[in-house]
Short mmCIF file of C-alpha atoms in Angstrom, two decimals:
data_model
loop_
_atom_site.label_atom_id
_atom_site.label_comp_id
_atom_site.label_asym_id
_atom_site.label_seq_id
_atom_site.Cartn_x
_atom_site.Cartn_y
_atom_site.Cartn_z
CA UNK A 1013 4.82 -0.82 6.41
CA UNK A 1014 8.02 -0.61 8.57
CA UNK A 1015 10.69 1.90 6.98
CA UNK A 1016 13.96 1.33 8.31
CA UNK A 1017 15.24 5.05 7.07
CA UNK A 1018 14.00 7.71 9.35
CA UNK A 1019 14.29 11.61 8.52
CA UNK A 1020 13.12 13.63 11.92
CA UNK A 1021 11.85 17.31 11.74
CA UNK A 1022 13.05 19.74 14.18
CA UNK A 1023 10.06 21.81 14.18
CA UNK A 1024 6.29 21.68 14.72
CA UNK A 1025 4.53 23.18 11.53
CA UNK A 1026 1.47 24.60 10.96
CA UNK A 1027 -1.86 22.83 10.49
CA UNK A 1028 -3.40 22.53 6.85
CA UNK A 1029 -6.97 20.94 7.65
CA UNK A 1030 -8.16 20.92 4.03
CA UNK A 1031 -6.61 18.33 1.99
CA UNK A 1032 -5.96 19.11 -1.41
CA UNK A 1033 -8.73 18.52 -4.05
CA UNK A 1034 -7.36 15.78 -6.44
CA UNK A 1035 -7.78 15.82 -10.23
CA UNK A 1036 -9.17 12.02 -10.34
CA UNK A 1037 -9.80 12.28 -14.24
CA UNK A 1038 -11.41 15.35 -13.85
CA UNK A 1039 -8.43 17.96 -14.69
CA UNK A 1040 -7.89 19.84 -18.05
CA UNK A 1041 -4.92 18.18 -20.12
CA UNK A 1042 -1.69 19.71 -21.08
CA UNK A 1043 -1.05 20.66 -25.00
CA UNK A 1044 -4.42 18.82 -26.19
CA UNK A 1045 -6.90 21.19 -24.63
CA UNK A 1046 -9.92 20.40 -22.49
CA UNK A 1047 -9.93 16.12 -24.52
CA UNK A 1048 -6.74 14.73 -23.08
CA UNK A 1049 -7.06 13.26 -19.36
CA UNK A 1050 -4.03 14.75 -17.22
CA UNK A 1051 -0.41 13.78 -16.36
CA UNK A 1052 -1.37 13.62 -12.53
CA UNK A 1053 -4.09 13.92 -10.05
CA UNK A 1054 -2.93 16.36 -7.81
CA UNK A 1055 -1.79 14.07 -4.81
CA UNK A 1056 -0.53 16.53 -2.33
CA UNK A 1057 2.94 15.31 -1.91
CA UNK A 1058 3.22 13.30 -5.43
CA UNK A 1059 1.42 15.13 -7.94
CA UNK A 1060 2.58 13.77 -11.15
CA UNK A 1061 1.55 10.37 -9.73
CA UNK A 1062 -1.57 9.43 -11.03
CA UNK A 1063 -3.27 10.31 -14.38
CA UNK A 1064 -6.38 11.79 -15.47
CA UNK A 1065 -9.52 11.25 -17.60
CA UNK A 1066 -10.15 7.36 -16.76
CA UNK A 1067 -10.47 4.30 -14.05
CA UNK A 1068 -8.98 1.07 -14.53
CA UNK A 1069 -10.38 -1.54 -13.96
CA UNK A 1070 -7.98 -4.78 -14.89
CA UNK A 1071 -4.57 -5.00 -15.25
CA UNK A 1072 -3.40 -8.26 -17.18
CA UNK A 1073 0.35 -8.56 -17.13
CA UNK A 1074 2.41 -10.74 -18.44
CA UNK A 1075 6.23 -10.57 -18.04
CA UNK A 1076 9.38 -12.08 -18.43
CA UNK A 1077 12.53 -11.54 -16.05
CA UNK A 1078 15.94 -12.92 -16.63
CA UNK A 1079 18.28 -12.40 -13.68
CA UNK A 1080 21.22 -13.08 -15.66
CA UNK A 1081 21.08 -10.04 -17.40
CA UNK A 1082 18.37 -8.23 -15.42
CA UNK A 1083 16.31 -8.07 -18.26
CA UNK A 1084 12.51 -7.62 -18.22
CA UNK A 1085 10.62 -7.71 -21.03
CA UNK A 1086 6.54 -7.07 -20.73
CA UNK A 1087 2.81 -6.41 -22.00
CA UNK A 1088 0.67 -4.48 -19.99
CA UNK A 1089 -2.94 -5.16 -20.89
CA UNK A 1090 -5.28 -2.37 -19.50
CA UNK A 1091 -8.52 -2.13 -19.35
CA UNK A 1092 -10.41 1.31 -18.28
CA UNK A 1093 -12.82 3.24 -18.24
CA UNK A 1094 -12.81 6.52 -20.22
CA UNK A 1095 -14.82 8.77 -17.10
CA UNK A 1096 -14.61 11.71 -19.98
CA UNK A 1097 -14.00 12.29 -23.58
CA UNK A 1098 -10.48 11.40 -24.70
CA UNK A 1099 -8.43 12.41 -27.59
CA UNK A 1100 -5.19 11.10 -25.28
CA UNK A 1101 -4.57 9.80 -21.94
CA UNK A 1102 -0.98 8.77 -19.93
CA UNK A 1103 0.49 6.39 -18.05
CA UNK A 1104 2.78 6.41 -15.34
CA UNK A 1105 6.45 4.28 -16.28
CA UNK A 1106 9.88 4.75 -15.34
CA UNK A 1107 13.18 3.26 -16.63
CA UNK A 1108 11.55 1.27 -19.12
CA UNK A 1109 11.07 1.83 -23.08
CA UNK A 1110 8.03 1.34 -24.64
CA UNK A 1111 7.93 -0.20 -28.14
CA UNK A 1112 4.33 -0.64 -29.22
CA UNK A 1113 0.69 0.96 -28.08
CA UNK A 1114 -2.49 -0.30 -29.04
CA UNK A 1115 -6.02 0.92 -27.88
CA UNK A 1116 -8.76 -1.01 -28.96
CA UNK A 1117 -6.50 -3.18 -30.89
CA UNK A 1118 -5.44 -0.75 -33.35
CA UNK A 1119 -2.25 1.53 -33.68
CA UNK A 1120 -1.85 4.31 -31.39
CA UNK A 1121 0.80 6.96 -31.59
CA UNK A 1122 2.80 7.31 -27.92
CA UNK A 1123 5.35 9.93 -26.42
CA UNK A 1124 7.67 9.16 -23.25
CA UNK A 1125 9.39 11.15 -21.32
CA UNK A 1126 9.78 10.66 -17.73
CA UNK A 1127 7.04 8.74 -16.08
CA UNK A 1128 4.83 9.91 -18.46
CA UNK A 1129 3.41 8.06 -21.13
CA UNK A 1130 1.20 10.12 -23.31
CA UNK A 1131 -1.05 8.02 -25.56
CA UNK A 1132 -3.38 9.02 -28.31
CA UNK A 1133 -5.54 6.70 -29.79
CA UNK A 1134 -6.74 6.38 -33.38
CA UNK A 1135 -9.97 7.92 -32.53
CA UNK A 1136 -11.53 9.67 -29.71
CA UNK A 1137 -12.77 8.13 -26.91
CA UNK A 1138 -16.43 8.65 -25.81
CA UNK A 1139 -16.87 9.59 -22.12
CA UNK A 1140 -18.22 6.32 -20.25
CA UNK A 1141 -16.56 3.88 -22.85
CA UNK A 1142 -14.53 0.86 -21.64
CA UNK A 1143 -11.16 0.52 -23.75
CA UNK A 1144 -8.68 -1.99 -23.46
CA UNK A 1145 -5.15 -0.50 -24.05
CA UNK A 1146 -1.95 -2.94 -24.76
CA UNK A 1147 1.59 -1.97 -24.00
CA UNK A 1148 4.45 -3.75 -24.87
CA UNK A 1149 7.86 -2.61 -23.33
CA UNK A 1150 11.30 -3.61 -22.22
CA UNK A 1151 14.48 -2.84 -20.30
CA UNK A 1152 16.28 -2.86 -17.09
CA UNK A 1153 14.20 -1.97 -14.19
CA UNK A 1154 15.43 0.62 -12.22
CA UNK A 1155 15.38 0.83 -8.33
CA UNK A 1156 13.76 4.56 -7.18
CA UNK A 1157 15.00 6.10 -3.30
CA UNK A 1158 12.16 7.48 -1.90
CA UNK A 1159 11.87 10.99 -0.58
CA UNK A 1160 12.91 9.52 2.99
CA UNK A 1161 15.93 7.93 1.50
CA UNK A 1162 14.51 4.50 1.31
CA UNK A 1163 14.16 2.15 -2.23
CA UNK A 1164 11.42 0.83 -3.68
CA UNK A 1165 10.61 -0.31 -7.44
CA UNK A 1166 12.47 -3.11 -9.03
CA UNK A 1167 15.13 -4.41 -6.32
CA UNK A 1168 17.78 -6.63 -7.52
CA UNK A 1169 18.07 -9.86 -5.04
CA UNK A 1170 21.00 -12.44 -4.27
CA UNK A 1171 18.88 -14.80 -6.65
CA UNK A 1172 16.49 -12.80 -8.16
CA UNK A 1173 14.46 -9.54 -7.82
CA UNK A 1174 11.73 -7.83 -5.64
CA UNK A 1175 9.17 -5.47 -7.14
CA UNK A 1176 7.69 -3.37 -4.25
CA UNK A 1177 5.45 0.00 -5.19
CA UNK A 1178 5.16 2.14 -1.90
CA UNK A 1179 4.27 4.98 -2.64
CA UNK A 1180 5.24 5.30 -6.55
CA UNK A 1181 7.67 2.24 -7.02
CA UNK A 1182 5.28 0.43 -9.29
CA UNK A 1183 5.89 2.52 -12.16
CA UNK A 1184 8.95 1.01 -12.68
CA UNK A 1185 7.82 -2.57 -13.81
CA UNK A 1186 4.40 -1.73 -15.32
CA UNK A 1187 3.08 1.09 -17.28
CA UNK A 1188 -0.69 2.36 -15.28
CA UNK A 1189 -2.45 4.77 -13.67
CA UNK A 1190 -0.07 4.75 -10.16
CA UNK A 1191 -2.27 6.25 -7.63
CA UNK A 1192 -4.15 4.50 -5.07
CA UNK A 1193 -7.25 6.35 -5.78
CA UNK A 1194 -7.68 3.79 -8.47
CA UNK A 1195 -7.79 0.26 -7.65
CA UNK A 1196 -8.24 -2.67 -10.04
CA UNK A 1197 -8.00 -6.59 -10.57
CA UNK A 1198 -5.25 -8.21 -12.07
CA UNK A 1199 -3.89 -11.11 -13.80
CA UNK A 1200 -0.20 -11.53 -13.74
CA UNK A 1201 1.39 -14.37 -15.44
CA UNK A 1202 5.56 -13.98 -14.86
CA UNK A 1203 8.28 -16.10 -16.75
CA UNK A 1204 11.91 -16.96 -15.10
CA UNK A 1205 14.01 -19.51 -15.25
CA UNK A 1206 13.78 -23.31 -14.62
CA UNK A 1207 14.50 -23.37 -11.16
CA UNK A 1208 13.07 -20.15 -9.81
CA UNK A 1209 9.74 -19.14 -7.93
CA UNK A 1210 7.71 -16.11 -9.49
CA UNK A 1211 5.53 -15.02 -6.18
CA UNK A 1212 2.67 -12.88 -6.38
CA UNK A 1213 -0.48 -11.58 -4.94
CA UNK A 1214 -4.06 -13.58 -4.97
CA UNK A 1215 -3.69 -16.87 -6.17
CA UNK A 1216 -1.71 -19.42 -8.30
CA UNK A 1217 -3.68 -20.61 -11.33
CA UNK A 1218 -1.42 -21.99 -13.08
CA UNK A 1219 2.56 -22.92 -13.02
CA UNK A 1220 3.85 -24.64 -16.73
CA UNK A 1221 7.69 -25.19 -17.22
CA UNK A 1222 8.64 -25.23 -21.44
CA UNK A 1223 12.24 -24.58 -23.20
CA UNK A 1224 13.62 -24.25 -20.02
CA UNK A 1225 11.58 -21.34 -17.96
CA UNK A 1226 8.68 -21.19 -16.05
CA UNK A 1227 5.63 -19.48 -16.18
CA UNK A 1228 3.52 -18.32 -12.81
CA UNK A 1229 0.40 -16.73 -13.22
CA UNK A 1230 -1.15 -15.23 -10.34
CA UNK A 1231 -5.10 -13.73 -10.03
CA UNK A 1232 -5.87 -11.16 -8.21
CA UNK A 1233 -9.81 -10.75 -8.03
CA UNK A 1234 -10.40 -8.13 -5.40
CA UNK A 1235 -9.36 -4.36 -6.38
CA UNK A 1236 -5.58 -3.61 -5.71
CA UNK A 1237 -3.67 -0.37 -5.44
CA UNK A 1238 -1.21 -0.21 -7.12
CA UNK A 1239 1.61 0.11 -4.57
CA UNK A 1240 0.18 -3.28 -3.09
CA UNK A 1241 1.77 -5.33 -6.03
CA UNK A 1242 4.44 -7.50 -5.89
CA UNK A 1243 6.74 -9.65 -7.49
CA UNK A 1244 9.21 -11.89 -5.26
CA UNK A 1245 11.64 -13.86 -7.79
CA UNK A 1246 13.99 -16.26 -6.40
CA UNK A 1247 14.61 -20.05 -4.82
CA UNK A 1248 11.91 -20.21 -2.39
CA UNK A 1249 10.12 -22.46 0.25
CA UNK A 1250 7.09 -22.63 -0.70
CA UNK A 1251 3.98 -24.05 1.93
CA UNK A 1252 0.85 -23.96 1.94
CA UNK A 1253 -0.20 -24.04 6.07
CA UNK A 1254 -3.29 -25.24 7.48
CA UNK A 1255 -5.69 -22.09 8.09
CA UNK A 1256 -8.59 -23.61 9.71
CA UNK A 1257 -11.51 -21.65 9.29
CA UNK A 1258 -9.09 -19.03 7.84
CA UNK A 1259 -8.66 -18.21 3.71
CA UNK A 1260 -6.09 -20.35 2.28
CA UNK A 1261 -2.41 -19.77 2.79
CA UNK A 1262 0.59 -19.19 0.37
CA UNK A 1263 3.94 -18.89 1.86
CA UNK A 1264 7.22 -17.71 -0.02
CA UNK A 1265 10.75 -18.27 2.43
CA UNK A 1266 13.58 -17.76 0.91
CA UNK A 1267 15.48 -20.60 0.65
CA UNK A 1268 18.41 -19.67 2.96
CA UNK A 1269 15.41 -18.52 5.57
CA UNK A 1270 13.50 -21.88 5.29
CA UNK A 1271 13.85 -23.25 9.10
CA UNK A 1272 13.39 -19.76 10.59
CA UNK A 1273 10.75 -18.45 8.28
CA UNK A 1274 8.25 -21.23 9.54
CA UNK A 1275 9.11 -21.23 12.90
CA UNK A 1276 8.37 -16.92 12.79
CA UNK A 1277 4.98 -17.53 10.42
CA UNK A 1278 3.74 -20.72 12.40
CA UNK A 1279 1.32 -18.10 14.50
CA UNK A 1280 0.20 -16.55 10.69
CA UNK A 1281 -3.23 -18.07 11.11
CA UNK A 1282 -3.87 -16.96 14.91
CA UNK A 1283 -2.79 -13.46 13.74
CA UNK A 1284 -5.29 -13.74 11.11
CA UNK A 1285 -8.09 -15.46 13.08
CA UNK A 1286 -7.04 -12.53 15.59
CA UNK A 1287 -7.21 -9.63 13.47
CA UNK A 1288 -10.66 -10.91 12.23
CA UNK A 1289 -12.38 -11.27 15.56
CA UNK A 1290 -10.85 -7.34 16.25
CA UNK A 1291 -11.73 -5.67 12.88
CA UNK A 1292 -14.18 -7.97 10.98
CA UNK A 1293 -14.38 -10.48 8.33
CA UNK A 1294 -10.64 -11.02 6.40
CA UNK A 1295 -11.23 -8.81 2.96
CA UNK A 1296 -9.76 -11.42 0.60
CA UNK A 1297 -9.89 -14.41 -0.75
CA UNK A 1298 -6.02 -15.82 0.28
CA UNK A 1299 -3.62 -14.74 2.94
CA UNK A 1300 -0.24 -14.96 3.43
CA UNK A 1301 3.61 -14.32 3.35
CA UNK A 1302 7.11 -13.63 1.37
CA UNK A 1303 9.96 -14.23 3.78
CA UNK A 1304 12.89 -12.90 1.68
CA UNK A 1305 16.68 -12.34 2.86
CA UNK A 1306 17.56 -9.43 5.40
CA UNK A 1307 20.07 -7.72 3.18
CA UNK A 1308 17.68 -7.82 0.06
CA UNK A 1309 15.17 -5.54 1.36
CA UNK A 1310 15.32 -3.26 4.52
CA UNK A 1311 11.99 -3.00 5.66
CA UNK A 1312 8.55 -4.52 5.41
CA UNK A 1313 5.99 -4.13 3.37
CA UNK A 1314 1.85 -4.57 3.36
CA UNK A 1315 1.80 -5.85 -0.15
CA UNK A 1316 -1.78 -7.34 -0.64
CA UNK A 1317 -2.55 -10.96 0.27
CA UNK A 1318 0.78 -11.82 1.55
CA UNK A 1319 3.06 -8.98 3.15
CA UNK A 1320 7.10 -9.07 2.15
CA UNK A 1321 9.00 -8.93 5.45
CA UNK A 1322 13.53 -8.51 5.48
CA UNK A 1323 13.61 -11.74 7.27
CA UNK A 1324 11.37 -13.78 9.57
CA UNK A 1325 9.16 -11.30 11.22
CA UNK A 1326 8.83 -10.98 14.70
CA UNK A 1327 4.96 -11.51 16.30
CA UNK A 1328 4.68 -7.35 16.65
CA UNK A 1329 5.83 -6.78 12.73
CA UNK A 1330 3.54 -10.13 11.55
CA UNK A 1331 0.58 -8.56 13.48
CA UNK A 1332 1.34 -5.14 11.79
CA UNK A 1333 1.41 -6.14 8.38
CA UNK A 1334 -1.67 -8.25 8.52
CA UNK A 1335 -3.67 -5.80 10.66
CA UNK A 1336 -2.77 -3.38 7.12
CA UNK A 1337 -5.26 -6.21 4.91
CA UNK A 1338 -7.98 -4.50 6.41
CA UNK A 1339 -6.33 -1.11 6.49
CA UNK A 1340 -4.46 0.44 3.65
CA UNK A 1341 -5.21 -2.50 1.28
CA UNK A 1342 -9.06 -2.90 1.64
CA UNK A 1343 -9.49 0.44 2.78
CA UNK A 1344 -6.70 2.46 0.90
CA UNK A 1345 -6.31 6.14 1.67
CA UNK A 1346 -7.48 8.57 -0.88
CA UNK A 1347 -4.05 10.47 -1.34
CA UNK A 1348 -1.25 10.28 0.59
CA UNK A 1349 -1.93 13.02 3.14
CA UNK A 1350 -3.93 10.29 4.71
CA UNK A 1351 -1.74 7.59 5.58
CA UNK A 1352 -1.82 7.93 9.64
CA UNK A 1353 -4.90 5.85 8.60
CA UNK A 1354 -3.00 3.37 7.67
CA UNK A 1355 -0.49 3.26 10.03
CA UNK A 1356 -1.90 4.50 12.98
CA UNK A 1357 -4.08 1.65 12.79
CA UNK A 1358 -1.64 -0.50 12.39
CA UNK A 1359 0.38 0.26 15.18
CA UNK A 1360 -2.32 0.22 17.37
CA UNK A 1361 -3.30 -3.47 16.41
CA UNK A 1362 0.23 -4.13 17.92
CA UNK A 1363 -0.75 -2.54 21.20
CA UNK A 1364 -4.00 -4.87 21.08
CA UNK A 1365 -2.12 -7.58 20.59
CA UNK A 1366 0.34 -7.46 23.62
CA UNK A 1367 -2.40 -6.39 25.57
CA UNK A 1368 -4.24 -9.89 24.45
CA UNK A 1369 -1.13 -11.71 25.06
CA UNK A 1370 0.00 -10.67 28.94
CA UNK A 1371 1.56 -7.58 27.48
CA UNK A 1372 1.53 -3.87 28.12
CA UNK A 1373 -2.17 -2.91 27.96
CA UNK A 1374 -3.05 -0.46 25.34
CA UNK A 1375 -3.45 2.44 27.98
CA UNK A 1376 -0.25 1.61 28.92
CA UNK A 1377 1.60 2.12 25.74
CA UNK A 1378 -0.21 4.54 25.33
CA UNK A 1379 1.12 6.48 28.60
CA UNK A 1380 4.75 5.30 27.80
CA UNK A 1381 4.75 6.92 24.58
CA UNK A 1382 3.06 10.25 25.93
CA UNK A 1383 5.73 10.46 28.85
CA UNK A 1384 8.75 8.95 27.60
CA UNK A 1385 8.12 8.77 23.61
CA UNK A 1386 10.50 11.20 22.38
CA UNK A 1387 13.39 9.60 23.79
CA UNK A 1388 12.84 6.81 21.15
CA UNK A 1389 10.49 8.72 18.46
CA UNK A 1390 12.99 12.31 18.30
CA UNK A 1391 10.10 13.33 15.70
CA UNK A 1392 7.09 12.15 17.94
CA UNK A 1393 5.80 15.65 18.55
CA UNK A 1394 7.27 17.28 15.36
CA UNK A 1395 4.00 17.66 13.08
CA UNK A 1396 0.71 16.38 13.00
CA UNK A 1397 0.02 13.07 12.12
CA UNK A 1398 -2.84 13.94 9.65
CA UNK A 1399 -1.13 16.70 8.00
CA UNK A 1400 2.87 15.44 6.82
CA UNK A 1401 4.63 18.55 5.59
CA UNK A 1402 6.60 16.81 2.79
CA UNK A 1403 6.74 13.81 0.75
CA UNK A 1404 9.82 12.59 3.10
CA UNK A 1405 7.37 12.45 6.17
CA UNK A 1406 3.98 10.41 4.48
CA UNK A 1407 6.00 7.65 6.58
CA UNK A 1408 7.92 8.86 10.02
CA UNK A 1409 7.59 6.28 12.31
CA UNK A 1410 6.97 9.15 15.63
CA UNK A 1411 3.90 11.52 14.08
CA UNK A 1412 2.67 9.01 11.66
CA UNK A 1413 2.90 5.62 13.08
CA UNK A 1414 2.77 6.16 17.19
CA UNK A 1415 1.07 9.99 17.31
CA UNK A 1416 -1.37 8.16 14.50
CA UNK A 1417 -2.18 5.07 17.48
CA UNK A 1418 -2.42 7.58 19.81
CA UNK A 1419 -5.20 9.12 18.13
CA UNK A 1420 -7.03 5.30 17.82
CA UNK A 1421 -6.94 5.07 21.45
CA UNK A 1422 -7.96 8.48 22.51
CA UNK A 1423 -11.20 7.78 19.89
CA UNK A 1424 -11.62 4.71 22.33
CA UNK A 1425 -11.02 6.36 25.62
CA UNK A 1426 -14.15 8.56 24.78
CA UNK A 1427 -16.11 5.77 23.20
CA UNK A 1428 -15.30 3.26 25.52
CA UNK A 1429 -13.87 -0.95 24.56
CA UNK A 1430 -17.64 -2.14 22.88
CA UNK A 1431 -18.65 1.00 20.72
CA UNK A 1432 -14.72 1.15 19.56
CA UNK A 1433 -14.75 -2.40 18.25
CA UNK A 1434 -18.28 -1.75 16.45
CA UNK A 1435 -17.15 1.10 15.15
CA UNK A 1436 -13.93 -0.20 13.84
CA UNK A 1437 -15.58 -3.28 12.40
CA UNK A 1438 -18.25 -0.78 10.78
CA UNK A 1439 -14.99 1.53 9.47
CA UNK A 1440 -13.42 -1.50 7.55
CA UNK A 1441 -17.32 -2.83 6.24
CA UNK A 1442 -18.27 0.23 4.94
CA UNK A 1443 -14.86 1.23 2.63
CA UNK A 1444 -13.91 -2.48 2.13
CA UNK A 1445 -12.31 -2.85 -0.92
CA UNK A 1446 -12.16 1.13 -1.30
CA UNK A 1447 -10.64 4.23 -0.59
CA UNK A 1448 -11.14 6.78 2.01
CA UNK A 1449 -9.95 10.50 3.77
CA UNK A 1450 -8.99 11.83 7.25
CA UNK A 1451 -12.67 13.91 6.67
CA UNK A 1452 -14.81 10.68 6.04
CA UNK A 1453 -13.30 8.86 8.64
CA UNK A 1454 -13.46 11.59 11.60
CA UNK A 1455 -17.23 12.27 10.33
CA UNK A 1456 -18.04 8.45 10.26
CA UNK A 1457 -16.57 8.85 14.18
CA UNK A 1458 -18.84 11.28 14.65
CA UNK A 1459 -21.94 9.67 13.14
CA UNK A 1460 -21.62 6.88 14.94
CA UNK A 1461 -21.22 8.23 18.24
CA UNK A 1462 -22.96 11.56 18.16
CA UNK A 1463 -23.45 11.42 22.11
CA UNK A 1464 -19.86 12.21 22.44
CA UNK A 1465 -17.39 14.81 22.39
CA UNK A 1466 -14.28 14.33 19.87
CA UNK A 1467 -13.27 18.34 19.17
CA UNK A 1468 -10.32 17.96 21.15
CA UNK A 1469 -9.00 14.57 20.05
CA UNK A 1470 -9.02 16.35 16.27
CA UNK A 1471 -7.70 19.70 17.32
CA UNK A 1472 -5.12 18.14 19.88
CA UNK A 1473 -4.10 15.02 18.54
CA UNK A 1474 -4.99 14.41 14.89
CA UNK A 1475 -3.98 18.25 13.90
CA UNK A 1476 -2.32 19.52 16.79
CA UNK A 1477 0.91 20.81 16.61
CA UNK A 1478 3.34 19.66 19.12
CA UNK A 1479 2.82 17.41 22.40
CA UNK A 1480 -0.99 18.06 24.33
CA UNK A 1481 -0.91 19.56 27.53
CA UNK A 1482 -2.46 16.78 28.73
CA UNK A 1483 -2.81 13.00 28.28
#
């Protein structure tokens, strides 16, 4: 993800090694004793994101969006996992009104206020059962500013919307559990009018035009986060580009970016072929892009399969949001205290990438940013990258994004060019499709080099408040 809103922090703060332990359906409920899952999970900087007492598995959506009157209307089929005994559970939904619950296909009785949805079904639900819950709603979708000033959610478009979820947008166009701890399939099928494009992630199964609208319906068969969906509605380009040896390729350009947008994503399957040589096998089954108009959406975004970029992307910001497939959308951070992981990865496959083409070498951004990074990053030294003090900092571009590749590279300064590659490759293998902490990654370091040394890239660089003496 690129932000284009920045917030920087005058001051260092102090270090906070242990990351807060998270609910994850395990928490005691509020007004229904010790049988009703909870209305979070504890994230450290969103804690009512998230909800106790069960797992999804499948998310089958089907909606219905009218730009006209910026109407959407929608059922949310869920399917879970009930990881205790439940007498009620909630979801997480914003903006919209629910009008009818079912679990199990009968009549359940619902409260909302909030994001919270607090259901209670007709009977209890036995700890390990898998229960389908339906939930039909309505309204205008409303468009949430982030902590760091930026907007996510439901975005109104010149021609149509954009749904983007980092890090809690997605509760404004479906009702779930909206923490990417918990990662499911989906099927989303959504209607528009004759004449629009419905773009989402995995693939097109099926496109049928009746009365005047169209219906998309997208499949999505590796698990998701739930900040990783999207829905791109408008008049768009649509190709699908040779990809070689490569998955197959969807692109979305908006119509008014057509020329442009190919000419920026004619590289997309060298980036891809690329990225896999660097980090391992591609983790899905389809790649891709959405190209939509600059002023629609400020930054962009790693939604899975095919990233949403303001614009044609330049090579760096392509190679950024693919190099996120592997990290942050197979391998999703536990909470959000652990999205350096994400980014700092990121960044750093943008380093590798001018160094492959007759660039910078990686040492040497790495040496600009330690002597002159300030000057462009005011916030570079300002906290540690694993530890973001508030909600407003899980994304500054200094600590997070650039302090976060300087810890990647200092990991393969001690390692050395062959052990870092295995070990990356190993990283992204063992948590595909998962989730995964600052701990389990700095012990899988560890484990797989246990010949070497790394106290002082963890106390300096991943924790370390303000600049190291020493490069």
């Amino acid at each position: 993800m690129y932000r284009s809103v920045r917030l920087v922090r005058a001051a260092a703060v102090g270090v906070l090694v242990p990351v807060l332990a998270l609910c994850l359906g395990a928490c005691e409920g509020e007004g229904r004793g010790d049988v009703e899952g909870s209305s979070g999970v504890g994230d450290p900087y969103f804690p009512k994101s998230g909800n106790g007492g069960y797992d999804v598995t499948h998310y089958a959506l089907d909606l219905a969006y009218d730009p006209a009157t910026r109407r959407l209307a929608g059922t949310a089929r869920i399917t879970a996992r009930a990881t205790r005994a439940l007498d009620g559970f909630h979801l997480d939904l914003k903006g919209l009104e629910v009008e009818r619950v079912t679990v199990g296909g009968k009549e359940a009785s619902f409260d909302q206020e909030g994001q919270e949805v607090t259901v209670r079904p007709s009977a209890r639900l036995a700890e390990g059962a898998t229960f389908e819950t339906s939930v039909r709603y309505g309204g205008r979708p409303v468009t949430i500013t982030d902590p760091d000033g930026s907007k996510e959610g439901w975005l109104r478009t010149a021609d149509g919307a954009l749904a983007l979820g980092e890090p809690t947008g997605s509760m404004a166009w479906f009702p779930g559990n909206h923490h990417p701890s918990d990662k499911a399939s989906y099927d989303i099928t959504v209607t528009v009018p004759e004449g629009l494009t419905a773009v989402s992630n995995g693939e097109l199964r099926g496109e049928r035009t009746a009365g005047g609208r169209t219906a998309f319906s997208w499949h999505v068969a590796e698990p998701m986060a739930s900040y990783l969906a999207t829905v791109a509605i408008g008049r768009y380009d649509i190709s699908r580009p040779a990809a070689g040896d490569g998955p197959p390729l969807y692109v979305a350009v908006d119509s008014t970016q057509a020329a442009r947008g190919r000419e920026a994503l004619a590289r997309l399957p060298e980036v891809l072929e690329w990225a896999a040589f660097n980090f391992g096998p591609y983790p899905f089954s389809s790649a891709g892009a959405i190209v939509d108009r600059p002023g629609d959406v400020k930054y962009a975004l790693e939604t899975q399969n095919r990233p949403v970029f303001p614009g044609p992307p330049v090579a760096s910001l392509l190679v950024h949001e693919i190099a996120h497939q592997w990290f942050g959308d197979s391998v999703t951070p536990r909470t959000w205290r652990d999205m350096w992981l994400n980014e700092g990865f990121a960044t750093y496959a943008e380093w590798l990438w001018a160094e492959d083409e007759g660039g910078p070498t990686a040492q040497q951004s790495f040496q600009a940013m330690y002597d002159d990074g300030e000057e462009i990053h005011e916030d570079l030294w300002s906290f540690p990258p694993a530890v973001p003090p508030e909600a407003e900092d899980i994304s500054a571009e200094g600590p997070v994004y650039q302090r976060g590749a300087m810890v990647i590279h200092k990991i393969r300064q001690t390692v050395g060019d062959d052990a870092f590659f295995d070990l990356v490759q190993g990283w992204t293998a063992a948590h595909r499709h998962g989730n995964a902490t600052t701990e389990q990654f700095t012990a899988y370091v560890e484990k797989q080099a246990p010949d070497k040394d790394f106290t002082a890239v963890w106390r300096d660089w991943l924790y370390g408040e303000g600049k190291p003496e020493r490069a």
